[in-house]
Amino acid sequence: MQIAARAMAAIALALALSACAPSALTTARSQIEAANYPAARQELVALSARTDLTDSERRELKDDLCLCDFKIGRPAYTLAEQRAVCIDASKEPGSQAGSIIAQIDQAERDRDAQEVDAALGAHDLADAERAATDYQRMPGYDAATLARWSKQIWTLADAQVFADSAAKKHSLGGAISEARKNHPAVAKMNQSQFDRWAVATATVAGTALASSVELKDSTLTLTVDDANLSRAALSLDRLATINDGMVARCGCDARTNVAVAETGFPVYFIRLDPETKMSEVMILPRGDRGIVAASSN
């Protein structure tokens, strides 16, 4: 009898616990219906500590939390925080959080686009590239928009980096002669030979920094995968040497552009410096940096 009584008591307790779970969820739902999302969220957070929720109740709770954070929005919850909560909810079978994630992603893309346009208008290369890179990392970004920004960023960077190029052109003769003297073999290469030499020169510890090489007239464009950017930053002398080879080959004021493969955004401009008679690497702004010059060894 005692065992049976204990069993009945346990069943009664389980039923009581399961009965109060829906009522707690219902209270939160009534707050949501009244558009009182902070109060609803408080109820849901308290309820989330419960261990007796059914799978469907847990799914509904997470979906409701996703909705509340989205409706409360910024500044209380950043887009990244909203997205994290909704992504967690979406992992539950039958979750309805997907539509809210799509809205959050669109809001994130819209915000990044506004920041890019504002930065370009202010001629702020660092902020333009940061916001454009954030945009590119979001699901569903528009490739045509990214390409337009890339073109604008290159044009702006070119204008800032080469503002003094006209004044320096008249004194480049000695630097060009020096490059041809230092790289006589490169000066005689055809295009395919030069492409292979450029790739080999930009290879560090068996890893090719350049994922592609494009030569057009007196301009060489190297693309570097994002994963190799840190390695490229430690190999600026190799990049400068490649531009020296360009100068030797064309006997002109050649230049080398280095771009991020994933976005097409500029990382480095490399040009001949008539004062040092070597190629100079112009490090374009990323993050909070401005344009920085680094000479080859």
PDB file of C-alpha atoms in Angstrom:
ATOM      1  CA  MET A   1       0.000   0.000   0.000  1.00  0.00           C
ATOM      2  CA  GLN A   2       2.811   2.402   0.913  1.00  0.00           C
ATOM      3  CA  ILE A   3       4.508   1.751  -2.455  1.00  0.00           C
ATOM      4  CA  ALA A   4       1.224   2.307  -4.297  1.00  0.00           C
ATOM      5  CA  ALA A   5       0.576   5.496  -2.317  1.00  0.00           C
ATOM      6  CA  ARG A   6       4.049   6.801  -3.134  1.00  0.00           C
ATOM      7  CA  ALA A   7       3.495   5.995  -6.822  1.00  0.00           C
ATOM      8  CA  MET A   8       0.173   7.812  -6.837  1.00  0.00           C
ATOM      9  CA  ALA A   9       1.766  10.782  -5.106  1.00  0.00           C
ATOM     10  CA  ALA A  10       4.566  10.878  -7.693  1.00  0.00           C
ATOM     11  CA  ILE A  11       2.075  10.737 -10.563  1.00  0.00           C
ATOM     12  CA  ALA A  12       0.030  13.504  -8.977  1.00  0.00           C
ATOM     13  CA  LEU A  13       3.120  15.663  -8.554  1.00  0.00           C
ATOM     14  CA  ALA A  14       4.171  15.077 -12.187  1.00  0.00           C
ATOM     15  CA  LEU A  15       0.693  15.994 -13.404  1.00  0.00           C
ATOM     16  CA  ALA A  16       0.728  19.117 -11.274  1.00  0.00           C
ATOM     17  CA  LEU A  17       4.084  20.182 -12.638  1.00  0.00           C
ATOM     18  CA  SER A  18       3.079  19.533 -16.245  1.00  0.00           C
ATOM     19  CA  ALA A  19      -0.160  21.387 -15.698  1.00  0.00           C
ATOM     20  CA  CYS A  20       1.564  24.578 -14.557  1.00  0.00           C
ATOM     21  CA  ALA A  21       3.930  24.704 -17.529  1.00  0.00           C
ATOM     22  CA  PRO A  22       1.249  25.647 -20.077  1.00  0.00           C
ATOM     23  CA  SER A  23      -0.231  28.258 -17.713  1.00  0.00           C
ATOM     24  CA  ALA A  24       3.173  29.934 -17.362  1.00  0.00           C
ATOM     25  CA  LEU A  25       3.578  29.918 -21.150  1.00  0.00           C
ATOM     26  CA  THR A  26       0.067  31.253 -21.525  1.00  0.00           C
ATOM     27  CA  THR A  27       0.900  34.179 -19.252  1.00  0.00           C
ATOM     28  CA  ALA A  28       3.846  35.067 -21.468  1.00  0.00           C
ATOM     29  CA  ARG A  29       1.655  34.688 -24.561  1.00  0.00           C
ATOM     30  CA  SER A  30      -0.912  37.103 -23.123  1.00  0.00           C
ATOM     31  CA  GLN A  31       1.875  39.664 -22.639  1.00  0.00           C
ATOM     32  CA  ILE A  32       2.965  39.130 -26.242  1.00  0.00           C
ATOM     33  CA  GLU A  33      -0.596  39.638 -27.476  1.00  0.00           C
ATOM     34  CA  ALA A  34      -0.653  42.910 -25.525  1.00  0.00           C
ATOM     35  CA  ALA A  35       2.663  43.878 -27.170  1.00  0.00           C
ATOM     36  CA  ASN A  36       4.293  43.996 -23.727  1.00  0.00           C
ATOM     37  CA  TYR A  37       7.426  42.233 -24.940  1.00  0.00           C
ATOM     38  CA  PRO A  38       9.769  43.050 -22.017  1.00  0.00           C
ATOM     39  CA  ALA A  39       7.300  41.524 -19.539  1.00  0.00           C
ATOM     40  CA  ALA A  40       6.767  38.531 -21.813  1.00  0.00           C
ATOM     41  CA  ARG A  41      10.497  38.037 -22.095  1.00  0.00           C
ATOM     42  CA  GLN A  42      10.872  38.114 -18.314  1.00  0.00           C
ATOM     43  CA  GLU A  43       8.235  35.373 -18.010  1.00  0.00           C
ATOM     44  CA  LEU A  44       9.906  33.298 -20.714  1.00  0.00           C
ATOM     45  CA  VAL A  45      13.385  33.583 -19.200  1.00  0.00           C
ATOM     46  CA  ALA A  46      12.021  32.408 -15.849  1.00  0.00           C
ATOM     47  CA  LEU A  47      10.196  29.550 -17.542  1.00  0.00           C
ATOM     48  CA  SER A  48      13.303  28.491 -19.489  1.00  0.00           C
ATOM     49  CA  ALA A  49      14.930  27.342 -16.233  1.00  0.00           C
ATOM     50  CA  ARG A  50      12.258  24.685 -15.837  1.00  0.00           C
ATOM     51  CA  THR A  51      13.328  21.113 -16.525  1.00  0.00           C
ATOM     52  CA  ASP A  52       9.818  19.691 -16.907  1.00  0.00           C
ATOM     53  CA  LEU A  53       8.852  21.334 -20.210  1.00  0.00           C
ATOM     54  CA  THR A  54       7.805  19.103 -23.070  1.00  0.00           C
ATOM     55  CA  ASP A  55       9.631  19.303 -26.386  1.00  0.00           C
ATOM     56  CA  SER A  56       6.800  21.311 -27.937  1.00  0.00           C
ATOM     57  CA  GLU A  57       6.705  23.705 -24.969  1.00  0.00           C
ATOM     58  CA  ARG A  58      10.481  24.171 -25.170  1.00  0.00           C
ATOM     59  CA  ARG A  59      10.212  24.888 -28.900  1.00  0.00           C
ATOM     60  CA  GLU A  60       7.387  27.394 -28.364  1.00  0.00           C
ATOM     61  CA  LEU A  61       9.296  29.053 -25.537  1.00  0.00           C
ATOM     62  CA  LYS A  62      12.394  29.556 -27.690  1.00  0.00           C
ATOM     63  CA  ASP A  63      10.339  30.829 -30.618  1.00  0.00           C
ATOM     64  CA  ASP A  64       8.620  33.302 -28.296  1.00  0.00           C
ATOM     65  CA  LEU A  65      11.966  34.481 -26.922  1.00  0.00           C
ATOM     66  CA  CYS A  66      13.155  35.006 -30.490  1.00  0.00           C
ATOM     67  CA  LEU A  67      10.035  37.062 -31.237  1.00  0.00           C
ATOM     68  CA  CYS A  68      10.378  39.140 -28.057  1.00  0.00           C
ATOM     69  CA  ASP A  69      14.025  40.023 -28.645  1.00  0.00           C
ATOM     70  CA  PHE A  70      13.218  40.935 -32.250  1.00  0.00           C
ATOM     71  CA  LYS A  71      10.285  43.126 -31.233  1.00  0.00           C
ATOM     72  CA  ILE A  72      12.198  44.821 -28.390  1.00  0.00           C
ATOM     73  CA  GLY A  73      15.100  45.310 -30.799  1.00  0.00           C
ATOM     74  CA  ARG A  74      17.971  47.734 -30.527  1.00  0.00           C
ATOM     75  CA  PRO A  75      19.529  49.168 -28.454  1.00  0.00           C
ATOM     76  CA  ALA A  76      18.399  46.671 -25.801  1.00  0.00           C
ATOM     77  CA  TYR A  77      19.379  43.758 -28.053  1.00  0.00           C
ATOM     78  CA  THR A  78      21.790  44.128 -30.953  1.00  0.00           C
ATOM     79  CA  LEU A  79      21.027  42.438 -34.258  1.00  0.00           C
ATOM     80  CA  ALA A  80      23.762  39.916 -33.468  1.00  0.00           C
ATOM     81  CA  GLU A  81      22.152  39.119 -30.099  1.00  0.00           C
ATOM     82  CA  GLN A  82      18.706  38.819 -31.672  1.00  0.00           C
ATOM     83  CA  ARG A  83      20.066  36.518 -34.342  1.00  0.00           C
ATOM     84  CA  ALA A  84      21.843  34.286 -31.803  1.00  0.00           C
ATOM     85  CA  VAL A  85      18.624  33.741 -29.848  1.00  0.00           C
ATOM     86  CA  CYS A  86      16.647  33.007 -33.018  1.00  0.00           C
ATOM     87  CA  ILE A  87      19.299  30.673 -34.419  1.00  0.00           C
ATOM     88  CA  ASP A  88      19.129  28.719 -31.160  1.00  0.00           C
ATOM     89  CA  ALA A  89      15.339  28.562 -31.499  1.00  0.00           C
ATOM     90  CA  SER A  90      15.557  27.415 -35.114  1.00  0.00           C
ATOM     91  CA  LYS A  91      17.438  24.292 -34.037  1.00  0.00           C
ATOM     92  CA  GLU A  92      14.288  22.934 -32.402  1.00  0.00           C
ATOM     93  CA  PRO A  93      12.205  20.668 -34.697  1.00  0.00           C
ATOM     94  CA  GLY A  94       9.185  22.560 -36.005  1.00  0.00           C
ATOM     95  CA  SER A  95      10.544  25.990 -35.060  1.00  0.00           C
ATOM     96  CA  GLN A  96       8.999  29.037 -36.734  1.00  0.00           C
ATOM     97  CA  ALA A  97      12.017  31.273 -36.112  1.00  0.00           C
ATOM     98  CA  GLY A  98      13.257  31.134 -39.706  1.00  0.00           C
ATOM     99  CA  SER A  99      11.082  34.018 -40.901  1.00  0.00           C
ATOM    100  CA  ILE A 100      12.341  36.267 -38.105  1.00  0.00           C
ATOM    101  CA  ILE A 101      15.966  35.338 -38.859  1.00  0.00           C
ATOM    102  CA  ALA A 102      15.348  36.413 -42.468  1.00  0.00           C
ATOM    103  CA  GLN A 103      14.045  39.788 -41.239  1.00  0.00           C
ATOM    104  CA  ILE A 104      17.020  40.235 -38.911  1.00  0.00           C
ATOM    105  CA  ASP A 105      19.428  39.419 -41.749  1.00  0.00           C
ATOM    106  CA  GLN A 106      17.699  41.953 -44.000  1.00  0.00           C
ATOM    107  CA  ALA A 107      17.908  44.597 -41.278  1.00  0.00           C
ATOM    108  CA  GLU A 108      21.615  43.804 -40.864  1.00  0.00           C
ATOM    109  CA  ARG A 109      22.225  44.088 -44.600  1.00  0.00           C
ATOM    110  CA  ASP A 110      20.305  47.375 -44.746  1.00  0.00           C
ATOM    111  CA  ARG A 111      22.324  48.789 -41.860  1.00  0.00           C
ATOM    112  CA  ASP A 112      25.633  47.735 -43.431  1.00  0.00           C
ATOM    113  CA  ALA A 113      24.583  49.252 -46.777  1.00  0.00           C
ATOM    114  CA  GLN A 114      23.756  52.575 -45.110  1.00  0.00           C
ATOM    115  CA  GLU A 115      27.121  52.561 -43.340  1.00  0.00           C
ATOM    116  CA  VAL A 116      28.998  51.805 -46.575  1.00  0.00           C
ATOM    117  CA  ASP A 117      27.273  54.610 -48.466  1.00  0.00           C
ATOM    118  CA  ALA A 118      27.863  57.060 -45.613  1.00  0.00           C
ATOM    119  CA  ALA A 119      31.547  56.111 -45.360  1.00  0.00           C
ATOM    120  CA  LEU A 120      32.082  56.409 -49.106  1.00  0.00           C
ATOM    121  CA  GLY A 121      30.419  59.819 -49.026  1.00  0.00           C
ATOM    122  CA  ALA A 122      32.829  60.847 -46.278  1.00  0.00           C
ATOM    123  CA  HIS A 123      35.826  59.330 -48.148  1.00  0.00           C
ATOM    124  CA  ASP A 124      36.400  57.040 -45.160  1.00  0.00           C
ATOM    125  CA  LEU A 125      38.066  53.951 -46.637  1.00  0.00           C
ATOM    126  CA  ALA A 126      38.386  52.049 -43.359  1.00  0.00           C
ATOM    127  CA  ASP A 127      34.712  52.315 -42.401  1.00  0.00           C
ATOM    128  CA  ALA A 128      33.550  51.642 -45.960  1.00  0.00           C
ATOM    129  CA  GLU A 129      35.537  48.422 -46.217  1.00  0.00           C
ATOM    130  CA  ARG A 130      34.599  47.292 -42.690  1.00  0.00           C
ATOM    131  CA  ALA A 131      30.867  47.723 -43.307  1.00  0.00           C
ATOM    132  CA  ALA A 132      31.081  46.227 -46.808  1.00  0.00           C
ATOM    133  CA  THR A 133      32.943  43.193 -45.442  1.00  0.00           C
ATOM    134  CA  ASP A 134      30.267  42.756 -42.751  1.00  0.00           C
ATOM    135  CA  TYR A 135      27.640  42.915 -45.501  1.00  0.00           C
ATOM    136  CA  GLN A 136      29.456  40.274 -47.552  1.00  0.00           C
ATOM    137  CA  ARG A 137      29.519  37.914 -44.566  1.00  0.00           C
ATOM    138  CA  MET A 138      25.734  38.046 -44.140  1.00  0.00           C
ATOM    139  CA  PRO A 139      23.585  35.356 -45.797  1.00  0.00           C
ATOM    140  CA  GLY A 140      21.739  36.600 -48.873  1.00  0.00           C
ATOM    141  CA  TYR A 141      24.015  39.518 -49.764  1.00  0.00           C
ATOM    142  CA  ASP A 142      23.692  40.992 -53.249  1.00  0.00           C
ATOM    143  CA  ALA A 143      26.775  40.305 -55.386  1.00  0.00           C
ATOM    144  CA  ALA A 144      26.050  43.232 -57.725  1.00  0.00           C
ATOM    145  CA  THR A 145      25.927  45.654 -54.787  1.00  0.00           C
ATOM    146  CA  LEU A 146      29.214  44.265 -53.482  1.00  0.00           C
ATOM    147  CA  ALA A 147      30.836  44.669 -56.907  1.00  0.00           C
ATOM    148  CA  ARG A 148      29.655  48.289 -57.119  1.00  0.00           C
ATOM    149  CA  TRP A 149      31.113  49.057 -53.700  1.00  0.00           C
ATOM    150  CA  SER A 150      34.372  47.348 -54.622  1.00  0.00           C
ATOM    151  CA  LYS A 151      34.729  49.580 -57.678  1.00  0.00           C
ATOM    152  CA  GLN A 152      33.981  52.693 -55.607  1.00  0.00           C
ATOM    153  CA  ILE A 153      36.439  51.678 -52.880  1.00  0.00           C
ATOM    154  CA  TRP A 154      39.193  51.035 -55.442  1.00  0.00           C
ATOM    155  CA  THR A 155      38.556  54.420 -57.070  1.00  0.00           C
ATOM    156  CA  LEU A 156      38.652  56.229 -53.729  1.00  0.00           C
ATOM    157  CA  ALA A 157      41.756  54.367 -52.571  1.00  0.00           C
ATOM    158  CA  ASP A 158      43.494  55.025 -55.869  1.00  0.00           C
ATOM    159  CA  ALA A 159      42.795  58.751 -55.623  1.00  0.00           C
ATOM    160  CA  GLN A 160      44.128  58.931 -52.061  1.00  0.00           C
ATOM    161  CA  VAL A 161      47.214  56.787 -52.579  1.00  0.00           C
ATOM    162  CA  PHE A 162      48.311  58.199 -55.923  1.00  0.00           C
ATOM    163  CA  ALA A 163      47.456  61.850 -55.358  1.00  0.00           C
ATOM    164  CA  ASP A 164      51.125  62.766 -55.753  1.00  0.00           C
ATOM    165  CA  SER A 165      51.963  60.345 -58.589  1.00  0.00           C
ATOM    166  CA  ALA A 166      51.973  62.999 -61.322  1.00  0.00           C
ATOM    167  CA  ALA A 167      54.613  65.001 -59.474  1.00  0.00           C
ATOM    168  CA  LYS A 168      56.833  61.929 -59.085  1.00  0.00           C
ATOM    169  CA  LYS A 169      56.623  60.569 -62.620  1.00  0.00           C
ATOM    170  CA  HIS A 170      59.294  62.896 -64.013  1.00  0.00           C
ATOM    171  CA  SER A 171      61.911  61.487 -61.631  1.00  0.00           C
ATOM    172  CA  LEU A 172      61.298  57.773 -62.166  1.00  0.00           C
ATOM    173  CA  GLY A 173      63.967  57.191 -64.832  1.00  0.00           C
ATOM    174  CA  GLY A 174      66.688  56.271 -62.361  1.00  0.00           C
ATOM    175  CA  ALA A 175      64.372  53.947 -60.419  1.00  0.00           C
ATOM    176  CA  ILE A 176      63.288  52.139 -63.590  1.00  0.00           C
ATOM    177  CA  SER A 177      66.931  51.675 -64.658  1.00  0.00           C
ATOM    178  CA  GLU A 178      67.756  50.291 -61.217  1.00  0.00           C
ATOM    179  CA  ALA A 179      64.889  47.785 -61.417  1.00  0.00           C
ATOM    180  CA  ARG A 180      66.016  46.543 -64.843  1.00  0.00           C
ATOM    181  CA  LYS A 181      69.563  46.166 -63.589  1.00  0.00           C
ATOM    182  CA  ASN A 182      68.431  44.178 -60.536  1.00  0.00           C
ATOM    183  CA  HIS A 183      66.039  41.908 -62.464  1.00  0.00           C
ATOM    184  CA  PRO A 184      67.567  41.274 -65.907  1.00  0.00           C
ATOM    185  CA  ALA A 185      65.980  37.808 -66.267  1.00  0.00           C
ATOM    186  CA  VAL A 186      62.503  39.088 -65.437  1.00  0.00           C
ATOM    187  CA  ALA A 187      62.877  41.875 -67.981  1.00  0.00           C
ATOM    188  CA  LYS A 188      63.081  39.229 -70.750  1.00  0.00           C
ATOM    189  CA  MET A 189      60.100  37.117 -69.648  1.00  0.00           C
ATOM    190  CA  ASN A 190      56.934  36.727 -71.694  1.00  0.00           C
ATOM    191  CA  GLN A 191      53.580  37.000 -69.909  1.00  0.00           C
ATOM    192  CA  SER A 192      53.136  33.348 -68.970  1.00  0.00           C
ATOM    193  CA  GLN A 193      56.703  33.175 -67.662  1.00  0.00           C
ATOM    194  CA  PHE A 194      56.164  36.335 -65.652  1.00  0.00           C
ATOM    195  CA  ASP A 195      52.883  35.006 -64.186  1.00  0.00           C
ATOM    196  CA  ARG A 196      54.661  31.861 -62.979  1.00  0.00           C
ATOM    197  CA  TRP A 197      57.524  33.934 -61.560  1.00  0.00           C
ATOM    198  CA  ALA A 198      55.093  36.203 -59.711  1.00  0.00           C
ATOM    199  CA  VAL A 199      53.265  33.222 -58.156  1.00  0.00           C
ATOM    200  CA  ALA A 200      56.578  31.607 -57.158  1.00  0.00           C
ATOM    201  CA  THR A 201      57.881  34.860 -55.663  1.00  0.00           C
ATOM    202  CA  ALA A 202      54.693  35.196 -53.610  1.00  0.00           C
ATOM    203  CA  THR A 203      54.979  31.652 -52.254  1.00  0.00           C
ATOM    204  CA  VAL A 204      55.870  31.365 -48.572  1.00  0.00           C
ATOM    205  CA  ALA A 205      56.713  28.050 -46.881  1.00  0.00           C
ATOM    206  CA  GLY A 206      55.075  26.184 -49.736  1.00  0.00           C
ATOM    207  CA  THR A 207      51.898  28.283 -49.656  1.00  0.00           C
ATOM    208  CA  ALA A 208      51.094  30.498 -52.646  1.00  0.00           C
ATOM    209  CA  LEU A 209      49.831  33.831 -51.360  1.00  0.00           C
ATOM    210  CA  ALA A 210      48.240  34.780 -54.672  1.00  0.00           C
ATOM    211  CA  SER A 211      45.174  32.780 -55.665  1.00  0.00           C
ATOM    212  CA  SER A 212      45.121  34.535 -59.048  1.00  0.00           C
ATOM    213  CA  VAL A 213      47.362  36.790 -61.148  1.00  0.00           C
ATOM    214  CA  GLU A 214      46.024  39.215 -63.749  1.00  0.00           C
ATOM    215  CA  LEU A 215      48.338  41.346 -65.888  1.00  0.00           C
ATOM    216  CA  LYS A 216      46.938  44.205 -67.948  1.00  0.00           C
ATOM    217  CA  ASP A 217      49.237  46.759 -69.541  1.00  0.00           C
ATOM    218  CA  SER A 218      51.420  48.143 -66.729  1.00  0.00           C
ATOM    219  CA  THR A 219      49.154  46.990 -63.887  1.00  0.00           C
ATOM    220  CA  LEU A 220      49.352  43.648 -62.107  1.00  0.00           C
ATOM    221  CA  THR A 221      46.502  42.503 -59.881  1.00  0.00           C
ATOM    222  CA  LEU A 222      47.095  39.795 -57.287  1.00  0.00           C
ATOM    223  CA  THR A 223      44.208  38.337 -55.310  1.00  0.00           C
ATOM    224  CA  VAL A 224      44.836  36.873 -51.876  1.00  0.00           C
ATOM    225  CA  ASP A 225      42.415  34.632 -49.986  1.00  0.00           C
ATOM    226  CA  ASP A 226      41.247  36.080 -46.691  1.00  0.00           C
ATOM    227  CA  ALA A 227      42.916  33.178 -44.870  1.00  0.00           C
ATOM    228  CA  ASN A 228      46.301  34.215 -46.328  1.00  0.00           C
ATOM    229  CA  LEU A 229      46.110  37.940 -45.551  1.00  0.00           C
ATOM    230  CA  SER A 230      48.088  37.633 -42.312  1.00  0.00           C
ATOM    231  CA  ARG A 231      50.811  35.682 -44.146  1.00  0.00           C
ATOM    232  CA  ALA A 232      50.857  38.320 -46.889  1.00  0.00           C
ATOM    233  CA  ALA A 233      51.275  41.057 -44.260  1.00  0.00           C
ATOM    234  CA  LEU A 234      54.519  39.381 -43.199  1.00  0.00           C
ATOM    235  CA  SER A 235      55.733  39.115 -46.795  1.00  0.00           C
ATOM    236  CA  LEU A 236      55.502  42.683 -48.071  1.00  0.00           C
ATOM    237  CA  ASP A 237      59.073  42.513 -49.355  1.00  0.00           C
ATOM    238  CA  ARG A 238      58.037  39.713 -51.729  1.00  0.00           C
ATOM    239  CA  LEU A 239      55.120  41.774 -53.020  1.00  0.00           C
ATOM    240  CA  ALA A 240      57.417  44.751 -53.545  1.00  0.00           C
ATOM    241  CA  THR A 241      59.881  42.529 -55.417  1.00  0.00           C
ATOM    242  CA  ILE A 242      57.097  41.451 -57.766  1.00  0.00           C
ATOM    243  CA  ASN A 243      56.384  45.086 -58.590  1.00  0.00           C
ATOM    244  CA  ASP A 244      60.103  45.702 -59.134  1.00  0.00           C
ATOM    245  CA  GLY A 245      59.947  42.831 -61.641  1.00  0.00           C
ATOM    246  CA  MET A 246      56.936  44.460 -63.306  1.00  0.00           C
ATOM    247  CA  VAL A 247      58.912  47.684 -63.681  1.00  0.00           C
ATOM    248  CA  ALA A 248      61.900  45.800 -65.105  1.00  0.00           C
ATOM    249  CA  ARG A 249      59.737  43.962 -67.620  1.00  0.00           C
ATOM    250  CA  CYS A 250      57.814  46.951 -68.989  1.00  0.00           C
ATOM    251  CA  GLY A 251      60.459  49.635 -68.391  1.00  0.00           C
ATOM    252  CA  CYS A 252      57.681  51.860 -67.095  1.00  0.00           C
ATOM    253  CA  ASP A 253      55.967  53.140 -63.971  1.00  0.00           C
ATOM    254  CA  ALA A 254      54.290  49.804 -63.256  1.00  0.00           C
ATOM    255  CA  ARG A 255      52.031  49.178 -60.281  1.00  0.00           C
ATOM    256  CA  THR A 256      50.674  46.167 -58.452  1.00  0.00           C
ATOM    257  CA  ASN A 257      47.252  45.964 -56.832  1.00  0.00           C
ATOM    258  CA  VAL A 258      46.553  43.372 -54.141  1.00  0.00           C
ATOM    259  CA  ALA A 259      42.910  42.510 -53.468  1.00  0.00           C
ATOM    260  CA  VAL A 260      40.963  40.223 -51.135  1.00  0.00           C
ATOM    261  CA  ALA A 261      39.764  37.253 -53.190  1.00  0.00           C
ATOM    262  CA  GLU A 262      36.424  36.913 -51.395  1.00  0.00           C
ATOM    263  CA  THR A 263      35.322  40.541 -51.785  1.00  0.00           C
ATOM    264  CA  GLY A 264      37.571  42.132 -54.401  1.00  0.00           C
ATOM    265  CA  PHE A 265      38.362  44.943 -51.943  1.00  0.00           C
ATOM    266  CA  PRO A 266      41.850  46.498 -52.005  1.00  0.00           C
ATOM    267  CA  VAL A 267      44.511  45.586 -49.450  1.00  0.00           C
ATOM    268  CA  TYR A 268      47.745  46.985 -50.916  1.00  0.00           C
ATOM    269  CA  PHE A 269      48.871  49.274 -53.706  1.00  0.00           C
ATOM    270  CA  ILE A 270      52.515  48.857 -54.724  1.00  0.00           C
ATOM    271  CA  ARG A 271      54.326  51.515 -56.739  1.00  0.00           C
ATOM    272  CA  LEU A 272      57.862  52.591 -57.570  1.00  0.00           C
ATOM    273  CA  ASP A 273      59.381  55.223 -55.278  1.00  0.00           C
ATOM    274  CA  PRO A 274      61.867  57.431 -57.150  1.00  0.00           C
ATOM    275  CA  GLU A 275      63.622  58.437 -53.927  1.00  0.00           C
ATOM    276  CA  THR A 276      64.482  54.935 -52.696  1.00  0.00           C
ATOM    277  CA  LYS A 277      64.496  53.447 -56.239  1.00  0.00           C
ATOM    278  CA  MET A 278      62.469  50.541 -54.849  1.00  0.00           C
ATOM    279  CA  SER A 279      58.819  49.607 -54.874  1.00  0.00           C
ATOM    280  CA  GLU A 280      56.808  50.916 -51.952  1.00  0.00           C
ATOM    281  CA  VAL A 281      53.840  49.058 -50.481  1.00  0.00           C
ATOM    282  CA  MET A 282      50.903  51.274 -49.554  1.00  0.00           C
ATOM    283  CA  ILE A 283      48.919  49.457 -46.865  1.00  0.00           C
ATOM    284  CA  LEU A 284      45.272  50.399 -47.239  1.00  0.00           C
ATOM    285  CA  PRO A 285      43.089  51.040 -44.192  1.00  0.00           C
ATOM    286  CA  ARG A 286      41.474  48.086 -42.482  1.00  0.00           C
ATOM    287  CA  GLY A 287      39.721  48.560 -39.169  1.00  0.00           C
ATOM    288  CA  ASP A 288      40.944  51.775 -37.535  1.00  0.00           C
ATOM    289  CA  ARG A 289      44.153  52.108 -39.582  1.00  0.00           C
ATOM    290  CA  GLY A 290      44.836  54.783 -42.110  1.00  0.00           C
ATOM    291  CA  ILE A 291      46.988  54.436 -45.215  1.00  0.00           C
ATOM    292  CA  VAL A 292      50.498  53.304 -44.243  1.00  0.00           C
ATOM    293  CA  ALA A 293      53.594  52.990 -46.416  1.00  0.00           C
ATOM    294  CA  ALA A 294      56.068  50.119 -46.110  1.00  0.00           C
ATOM    295  CA  SER A 295      59.222  49.799 -48.216  1.00  0.00           C
ATOM    296  CA  SER A 296      60.764  46.527 -49.320  1.00  0.00           C
ATOM    297  CA  ASN A 297      64.043  45.338 -47.849  1.00  0.00           C
TER     298      ASN A 297
END
